[in-house]
């Protein structure tokens, strides 16, 4: 395996492949002085000690439960590798890294152009290479994926069955955004979404005596027994029986008392369409103020009343009476000096109403122009806003999280220091209020109504900025729900434990984007379609689509026999149109729009032609791939 990158994702991915999948990894990184950000394992440990001193909190364990594996050497038990330093992934550098003999190559540079250029070169060097690219531009990623797959097929001398390599394009922002958005909301679950399929993991409190817990589709995990302890492990790998148990069997679920669970639910949801006012021309109700609409309605009522009165006085047809009234209203009718007194009075009243109509029409025009002008500018937080999410940072991660939150119709107020940030255009399109300013300056968070906010999402690219914003927000509102993005997972663990010890009654979550994204990239390098990842405390549960053929742990076994507690579990079966799994007696259990059959009976026998969706731990997925046995050779 070859991993090329210039930030923490490359190091985390290399450690994932070495420590979990036991792969031989060559890591290609820029020279130390030219890296976007150097490994911060040591800095994270020093920072965690400083934080403990700041709040005088007793932390029982250090925050090194899931190390990144360093910058070289073995990087984990059973895995070997080496590290190369190169400014750019040129053809000579890729050849020196062994791309021509490699099984998979991951290009995770922060620059899309660098990844694309290196991918084209690597595909030419090795058409059978499994390519994994990190691209932020999703539309461009689809075209690049098709281009590289077609190139590999032609270079291998045929179609898909010729042994050509495949290409997978992933985005760390898309991988981490659902978990970050869901973590900020109470009652909104962690989700995995791909191609219209939405899986929701719901955290449920321990059932009361006499209650029966609803397992949903299945129980994914038992939460940590120390989840209510501020100094608890909260999901560390070394937390033993007190830590979370992923994919427990029925006996473990029944035996667990007083522990919360994570249950899986399926949601048929593709995202609500944006209201017409968010894109294009604003709706009528947003064009004019309420006072102006009432004025227009009053004038219309006067016109109707005058037309009815004219019809009664003159005996005209209703349409003719309305027409004459409008002529009088706009002062283009002949004077009624020869008519009776009633007709003359109505004409004078119509002229008076016409005079009142002129300023109302002028106000309507000015308001409409102002509304169209403000539709392309940034909105300010409205008065009386409360219960919203304050989002700090509109970079790559912040933009994706903002889109997720608006798809769920969650009110959001953004704070961004750079008026030319990547997500400013998205905020304008979605008509989300934005406060321009440095979040570390006094008054910026107050302008975002932080004192009435529901939660705070600190997603800037600077760890100290996120931490300072969270600490200041906690001083304004001590029980505010906060989620902060931190670069290194060790640092995120230490910050989480310290903040939780300092504010035991407040909800705090720290998330590392590399920690959330690395399992999906590693699984893609192993040749499996990773649908997404759901964090369970400090651990990660993967969802993958797997072909049953070639896996002795699945093929020819029933769903019940294929389940391995703590490793993997078959969740759904993909079927063709009209096909139905054995044991599905009712149409509702057959093929659906997503072509996935849920709630498979334990007696269903998995065939080699089947394609299943399963949940797996990282180590379980590594074992299922079956590559460890091929590496148990001397030396």
Short mmCIF file of N, CA and C in Angstrom, two decimals, residues 1 13-26 74-81 103 522 526 618-623 625-633:
data_model
loop_
_atom_site.label_atom_id
_atom_site.label_comp_id
_atom_site.label_asym_id
_atom_site.label_seq_id
_atom_site.Cartn_x
_atom_site.Cartn_y
_atom_site.Cartn_z
N UNK A 1 0.84 -1.18 0.00
CA UNK A 1 0.00 0.00 0.00
C UNK A 1 0.89 1.25 0.00
N UNK A 13 -4.14 7.60 8.02
CA UNK A 13 -4.48 6.52 7.10
C UNK A 13 -3.39 5.45 7.11
N UNK A 14 -2.14 5.88 7.11
CA UNK A 14 -1.04 4.91 7.16
C UNK A 14 -1.09 4.09 8.45
N UNK A 15 -1.37 4.75 9.57
CA UNK A 15 -1.48 4.02 10.83
C UNK A 15 -2.66 3.07 10.81
N UNK A 16 -3.75 3.47 10.16
CA UNK A 16 -4.93 2.60 10.06
C UNK A 16 -4.59 1.33 9.27
N UNK A 17 -3.90 1.49 8.16
CA UNK A 17 -3.55 0.33 7.33
C UNK A 17 -2.55 -0.59 8.03
N UNK A 18 -1.63 0.01 8.78
CA UNK A 18 -0.62 -0.81 9.45
C UNK A 18 -1.19 -1.51 10.68
N UNK A 19 -1.86 -0.73 11.53
CA UNK A 19 -2.28 -1.28 12.81
C UNK A 19 -3.53 -2.12 12.75
N UNK A 20 -4.47 -1.77 11.84
CA UNK A 20 -5.74 -2.48 11.79
C UNK A 20 -5.72 -3.57 10.73
N UNK A 21 -5.26 -3.22 9.52
CA UNK A 21 -5.29 -4.16 8.41
C UNK A 21 -3.98 -4.93 8.24
N UNK A 22 -2.94 -4.59 9.03
CA UNK A 22 -1.65 -5.30 8.98
C UNK A 22 -1.03 -5.25 7.59
N UNK A 23 -1.08 -4.11 6.96
CA UNK A 23 -0.55 -3.96 5.61
C UNK A 23 0.84 -3.37 5.62
N UNK A 24 1.61 -3.66 4.59
CA UNK A 24 2.90 -2.99 4.36
C UNK A 24 2.62 -1.66 3.67
N UNK A 25 3.04 -0.59 4.26
CA UNK A 25 2.66 0.75 3.81
C UNK A 25 3.92 1.57 3.56
N UNK A 26 3.92 2.27 2.42
CA UNK A 26 4.93 3.27 2.12
C UNK A 26 4.25 4.63 2.18
N UNK A 74 7.23 0.56 12.03
CA UNK A 74 6.12 -0.37 11.85
C UNK A 74 4.80 0.30 11.95
N UNK A 75 4.64 1.29 12.85
CA UNK A 75 3.39 2.02 12.97
C UNK A 75 2.27 1.21 13.56
N UNK A 76 2.45 0.03 14.01
CA UNK A 76 1.38 -0.76 14.59
C UNK A 76 1.76 -2.22 14.58
N UNK A 77 1.14 -3.03 15.38
CA UNK A 77 1.45 -4.44 15.44
C UNK A 77 1.12 -5.14 14.15
N UNK A 78 2.08 -5.88 13.67
CA UNK A 78 1.85 -6.69 12.49
C UNK A 78 2.05 -5.96 11.19
N UNK A 79 2.16 -4.61 11.17
CA UNK A 79 2.31 -3.87 9.93
C UNK A 79 3.72 -3.37 9.79
N UNK A 80 4.22 -3.25 8.58
CA UNK A 80 5.55 -2.72 8.30
C UNK A 80 5.42 -1.62 7.28
N UNK A 81 6.46 -0.83 7.14
CA UNK A 81 6.41 0.23 6.16
C UNK A 81 7.63 1.12 6.24
N UNK A 103 -0.50 -2.67 -4.43
CA UNK A 103 -1.89 -3.09 -4.57
C UNK A 103 -2.83 -1.89 -4.62
N UNK A 522 -9.34 3.95 4.31
CA UNK A 522 -8.65 2.67 4.43
C UNK A 522 -9.49 1.54 3.86
N UNK A 526 -8.84 -1.11 0.55
CA UNK A 526 -8.93 -2.56 0.59
C UNK A 526 -9.90 -3.10 -0.45
N UNK A 618 -13.54 -1.82 12.45
CA UNK A 618 -12.38 -1.72 11.55
C UNK A 618 -11.59 -3.03 11.52
N UNK A 619 -11.38 -3.61 12.68
CA UNK A 619 -10.64 -4.88 12.71
C UNK A 619 -11.47 -6.01 12.10
N UNK A 620 -12.78 -5.96 12.33
CA UNK A 620 -13.62 -6.98 11.72
C UNK A 620 -13.61 -6.90 10.22
N UNK A 621 -13.67 -5.69 9.66
CA UNK A 621 -13.61 -5.54 8.21
C UNK A 621 -12.27 -5.99 7.67
N UNK A 622 -11.19 -5.71 8.39
CA UNK A 622 -9.87 -6.16 7.97
C UNK A 622 -9.80 -7.69 7.93
N UNK A 623 -10.38 -8.34 8.92
CA UNK A 623 -10.38 -9.81 8.93
C UNK A 623 -11.26 -10.37 7.82
N UNK A 625 -11.75 -9.11 4.95
CA UNK A 625 -11.10 -8.96 3.64
C UNK A 625 -10.13 -10.09 3.35
N UNK A 626 -9.64 -10.75 4.41
CA UNK A 626 -8.82 -11.94 4.20
C UNK A 626 -7.43 -11.69 3.70
N UNK A 627 -6.86 -10.49 3.95
CA UNK A 627 -5.51 -10.21 3.46
C UNK A 627 -4.45 -10.56 4.49
N UNK A 628 -4.85 -10.75 5.75
CA UNK A 628 -3.83 -11.00 6.76
C UNK A 628 -3.11 -12.32 6.53
N UNK A 629 -3.86 -13.31 6.09
CA UNK A 629 -3.25 -14.63 5.91
C UNK A 629 -2.17 -14.61 4.85
N UNK A 630 -2.33 -13.73 3.85
CA UNK A 630 -1.36 -13.69 2.76
C UNK A 630 -0.08 -12.97 3.17
N UNK A 631 -0.07 -12.33 4.36
CA UNK A 631 1.12 -11.60 4.79
C UNK A 631 1.87 -12.31 5.90
N UNK A 632 1.47 -13.51 6.26
CA UNK A 632 2.16 -14.25 7.31
C UNK A 632 3.33 -15.04 6.73
N UNK A 633 4.16 -14.36 5.98
CA UNK A 633 5.34 -15.01 5.39
C UNK A 633 6.58 -14.58 6.16
#
